[in-house]
Amino acid sequence: MIFYTDHAQIRMAQRNLKDEEILFIIEHGKPIYKAGVVFFQMWQKRLPNFIKPNDRLANLAGTTVVACCDGEGCYLVITVYRDPKSFKKDRAKKEYNWNKTAEEWIA
């Protein structure tokens, strides 16, 4: 199950991303566990072979979904952005943990 912060909903609208596309990125993107959250990065090489080049899902390459997970399959999406150059910066983030729960992100 996926929940969204108000900020994430605004960013999804600005970037023209739908719920199904966020789910696709979470399922197929590369998870990076840093800074107490999970960065799901959609790399071009991680796109499934059945995706055609002119498909809307092919345009998701370069998109990152930042979420926190409760460990039971529930995600709270914090923000979404499109910038393949940020992949390197995201991987270099510190591995500290804010110990922030999903309830604290919503509040």
Coordinates of N, CA and C in Angstrom, one line a residue:
M1 N 0.9 -1.2 0.0 CA 0.0 0.0 0.0 C 0.9 1.2 0.0
I2 N 0.5 2.3 -0.7 CA 1.3 3.5 -0.9 C 0.5 4.7 -0.4
F3 N 1.1 5.5 0.4 CA 0.5 6.7 0.9 C 1.4 7.9 0.4
Y4 N 0.9 9.1 0.3 CA 1.6 10.2 -0.2 C 1.5 11.4 0.8
T5 N 2.6 12.1 1.0 CA 2.5 13.3 1.7 C 1.9 14.4 0.8
D6 N 1.5 15.5 1.4 CA 1.0 16.6 0.6 C 2.0 17.1 -0.4
H7 N 3.3 17.2 0.1 CA 4.4 17.6 -0.8 C 4.5 16.7 -2.0
A8 N 4.5 15.4 -1.7 CA 4.6 14.4 -2.8 C 3.5 14.6 -3.9
Q9 N 2.3 14.8 -3.4 CA 1.2 15.0 -4.3 C 1.4 16.2 -5.2
I10 N 1.9 17.3 -4.6 CA 2.1 18.5 -5.4 C 3.2 18.2 -6.4
R11 N 4.3 17.5 -6.0 CA 5.4 17.2 -7.0 C 4.9 16.3 -8.1
M12 N 4.1 15.3 -7.7 CA 3.6 14.4 -8.7 C 2.8 15.1 -9.8
A13 N 2.0 16.1 -9.3 CA 1.1 16.9 -10.3 C 2.0 17.8 -11.1
Q14 N 3.1 18.3 -10.5 CA 4.0 19.2 -11.3 C 4.8 18.4 -12.3
R15 N 5.1 17.2 -12.0 CA 5.9 16.3 -12.9 C 5.0 15.4 -13.8
N16 N 3.7 15.5 -13.6 CA 2.8 14.7 -14.4 C 3.0 13.2 -14.2
L17 N 3.1 12.8 -13.0 CA 3.3 11.4 -12.6 C 2.0 10.9 -12.0
K18 N 1.6 9.7 -12.4 CA 0.4 9.0 -11.8 C 0.8 8.0 -10.8
D19 N -0.2 7.6 -10.0 CA 0.0 6.6 -9.0 C 0.6 5.3 -9.5
E20 N 0.1 4.9 -10.7 CA 0.6 3.6 -11.3 C 2.1 3.7 -11.7
E21 N 2.5 4.9 -12.1 CA 3.9 5.1 -12.4 C 4.8 5.1 -11.2
I22 N 4.3 5.7 -10.1 CA 5.1 5.6 -8.8 C 5.2 4.2 -8.4
L23 N 4.2 3.4 -8.5 CA 4.2 2.0 -8.1 C 5.2 1.3 -9.0
F24 N 5.2 1.6 -10.3 CA 6.2 0.9 -11.2 C 7.6 1.2 -10.8
I25 N 7.9 2.5 -10.4 CA 9.2 2.9 -10.0 C 9.6 2.1 -8.8
I26 N 8.7 2.0 -7.8 CA 9.0 1.3 -6.6 C 9.3 -0.2 -6.8
E27 N 8.5 -0.8 -7.8 CA 8.7 -2.2 -8.1 C 9.9 -2.5 -8.9
H28 N 10.3 -1.6 -9.9 CA 11.4 -1.9 -10.8 C 12.6 -1.0 -10.6
G29 N 12.5 0.1 -9.8 CA 13.6 0.9 -9.6 C 14.7 0.3 -8.7
K30 N 15.8 0.9 -8.7 CA 16.9 0.5 -7.8 C 16.8 1.1 -6.4
P31 N 16.6 0.4 -5.4 CA 16.4 1.0 -4.0 C 17.8 1.3 -3.4
I32 N 17.9 2.5 -3.0 CA 19.1 3.0 -2.3 C 18.7 3.4 -0.9
Y33 N 19.2 2.7 0.2 CA 18.8 3.0 1.5 C 19.8 4.0 2.1
K34 N 19.4 5.3 2.2 CA 20.3 6.3 2.8 C 19.5 7.3 3.5
A35 N 20.1 7.9 4.5 CA 19.5 9.1 5.2 C 18.1 8.7 5.9
G36 N 18.0 7.5 6.2 CA 16.7 7.1 6.9 C 15.5 6.9 6.0
V37 N 15.7 7.0 4.7 CA 14.7 6.8 3.7 C 15.2 5.9 2.6
V38 N 14.3 5.6 1.6 CA 14.6 4.7 0.5 C 14.5 5.6 -0.8
F39 N 15.6 5.7 -1.6 CA 15.5 6.3 -2.9 C 15.3 5.3 -3.9
F40 N 14.2 5.3 -4.6 CA 13.9 4.3 -5.7 C 14.3 5.0 -7.0
Q41 N 15.4 4.6 -7.6 CA 15.9 5.3 -8.8 C 15.6 4.5 -10.0
M42 N 15.0 5.1 -11.0 CA 14.6 4.4 -12.2 C 15.7 4.6 -13.2
W43 N 16.6 3.6 -13.3 CA 17.6 3.7 -14.3 C 17.1 3.2 -15.7
Q44 N 17.7 3.7 -16.7 CA 17.3 3.2 -18.1 C 17.5 1.7 -18.2
K45 N 18.6 1.2 -17.7 CA 18.9 -0.2 -17.9 C 18.1 -1.1 -17.0
R46 N 17.3 -0.5 -16.1 CA 16.4 -1.3 -15.2 C 15.0 -1.4 -15.8
L47 N 14.8 -0.7 -16.9 CA 13.4 -0.8 -17.5 C 13.2 -2.2 -18.1
P48 N 12.1 -2.8 -17.8 CA 11.9 -4.2 -18.3 C 11.9 -4.2 -19.9
N49 N 12.2 -5.3 -20.4 CA 12.3 -5.5 -21.9 C 11.0 -5.3 -22.6
F50 N 9.9 -5.5 -21.9 CA 8.6 -5.4 -22.6 C 8.2 -3.9 -22.8
I51 N 8.9 -3.0 -22.3 CA 8.6 -1.6 -22.4 C 9.1 -1.1 -23.8
K52 N 8.2 -0.6 -24.6 CA 8.6 -0.1 -25.9 C 9.2 1.3 -25.7
P53 N 10.0 1.8 -26.7 CA 10.7 3.1 -26.5 C 9.7 4.2 -26.5
N54 N 8.5 4.1 -27.2 CA 7.6 5.2 -27.2 C 6.5 5.1 -26.1
D55 N 6.7 4.1 -25.2 CA 5.7 3.9 -24.1 C 5.9 5.0 -23.1
R56 N 4.8 5.4 -22.4 CA 4.9 6.4 -21.3 C 5.9 5.9 -20.2
L57 N 5.9 4.7 -19.9 CA 6.8 4.1 -18.9 C 8.3 4.3 -19.2
A58 N 8.6 4.3 -20.5 CA 10.0 4.5 -20.9 C 10.5 5.9 -20.5
N59 N 9.6 6.9 -20.3 CA 10.0 8.2 -20.0 C 10.3 8.3 -18.5
L60 N 10.1 7.3 -17.7 CA 10.3 7.3 -16.3 C 11.8 7.2 -15.9
A61 N 12.6 6.8 -16.9 CA 14.1 6.7 -16.7 C 14.6 8.1 -16.2
G62 N 15.3 8.1 -15.1 CA 15.8 9.3 -14.6 C 15.0 9.9 -13.4
T63 N 13.9 9.1 -13.1 CA 13.0 9.6 -12.0 C 13.4 8.9 -10.7
T64 N 13.3 9.7 -9.6 CA 13.6 9.2 -8.3 C 12.3 9.4 -7.4
V65 N 12.0 8.3 -6.7 CA 10.9 8.4 -5.7 C 11.6 8.2 -4.3
V66 N 11.4 9.2 -3.4 CA 11.9 9.1 -2.1 C 10.7 8.7 -1.1
A67 N 10.9 7.7 -0.4 CA 9.9 7.1 0.4 C 10.5 6.6 1.7
C68 N 9.6 6.4 2.7 CA 10.0 5.7 3.9 C 9.1 4.4 3.9
C69 N 9.7 3.4 4.5 CA 9.0 2.1 4.5 C 8.8 1.6 5.9
D70 N 7.7 0.9 6.2 CA 7.5 0.4 7.5 C 7.9 -1.1 7.6
G71 N 8.5 -1.6 6.5 CA 9.0 -3.0 6.6 C 7.9 -4.0 6.3
E72 N 6.7 -3.6 6.2 CA 5.6 -4.6 5.9 C 5.0 -4.3 4.5
G73 N 5.7 -3.6 3.7 CA 5.2 -3.4 2.3 C 4.4 -2.1 2.2
C74 N 4.3 -1.3 3.2 CA 3.6 0.0 3.1 C 4.7 1.1 2.9
Y75 N 4.4 2.0 2.0 CA 5.4 3.1 1.7 C 4.7 4.4 1.9
L76 N 5.4 5.4 2.4 CA 5.0 6.7 2.4 C 5.9 7.5 1.5
V77 N 5.4 8.0 0.3 CA 6.2 8.7 -0.6 C 6.3 10.1 -0.1
I78 N 7.6 10.6 0.0 CA 7.9 11.9 0.6 C 8.0 12.9 -0.5
T79 N 8.7 12.6 -1.6 CA 8.8 13.5 -2.7 C 9.2 12.7 -4.0
V80 N 9.1 13.3 -5.1 CA 9.4 12.7 -6.4 C 10.1 13.7 -7.3
Y81 N 11.2 13.3 -7.9 CA 11.9 14.3 -8.8 C 12.5 13.6 -10.0
R82 N 12.7 14.3 -11.1 CA 13.3 13.8 -12.3 C 14.6 14.5 -12.5
D83 N 15.7 13.8 -12.3 CA 17.0 14.3 -12.6 C 18.0 13.2 -12.5
P84 N 18.4 12.6 -13.6 CA 19.3 11.5 -13.6 C 20.7 11.9 -13.0
K85 N 21.0 13.2 -13.0 CA 22.3 13.6 -12.5 C 22.3 13.5 -11.0
S86 N 21.1 13.5 -10.3 CA 21.0 13.4 -8.9 C 21.3 12.0 -8.4
F87 N 21.3 11.0 -9.3 CA 21.5 9.6 -8.8 C 22.8 9.5 -8.0
K88 N 23.9 10.1 -8.5 CA 25.2 10.0 -7.9 C 25.1 10.7 -6.5
K89 N 24.5 11.9 -6.5 CA 24.4 12.6 -5.2 C 23.6 11.8 -4.2
D90 N 22.5 11.2 -4.6 CA 21.7 10.4 -3.7 C 22.5 9.2 -3.1
R91 N 23.3 8.6 -3.9 CA 24.1 7.4 -3.5 C 25.2 7.9 -2.5
A92 N 25.6 9.2 -2.6 CA 26.7 9.7 -1.7 C 26.1 10.2 -0.4
K93 N 24.8 10.2 -0.2 CA 24.3 10.8 1.1 C 24.7 9.9 2.3
K94 N 24.8 10.5 3.4 CA 25.2 9.9 4.6 C 24.1 8.8 5.0
E95 N 24.6 7.8 5.7 CA 23.7 6.7 6.0 C 23.1 6.9 7.4
Y96 N 23.0 8.1 7.9 CA 22.4 8.3 9.2 C 20.9 8.0 9.1
N97 N 20.3 7.7 10.3 CA 18.9 7.4 10.3 C 18.2 8.4 11.2
W98 N 17.2 9.1 10.7 CA 16.4 10.1 11.4 C 15.5 9.4 12.4
N99 N 15.3 8.1 12.3 CA 14.3 7.4 13.1 C 12.9 8.0 13.1
K100 N 12.6 8.6 11.9 CA 11.3 9.2 11.7 C 10.3 8.2 11.2
T101 N 9.2 8.0 11.9 CA 8.2 7.1 11.4 C 7.3 7.7 10.4
A102 N 6.4 6.9 9.7 CA 5.5 7.4 8.7 C 4.6 8.4 9.3
E103 N 4.1 8.2 10.6 CA 3.2 9.1 11.2 C 3.9 10.5 11.4
E104 N 5.2 10.5 11.7 CA 5.8 11.8 11.9 C 6.0 12.6 10.6
W105 N 6.1 11.9 9.5 CA 6.2 12.5 8.2 C 4.9 13.2 7.8
I106 N 3.8 12.6 8.2 CA 2.5 13.1 7.8 C 2.2 14.4 8.7
A107 N 2.6 14.3 9.9 CA 2.3 15.4 10.9 C 3.0 16.7 10.5

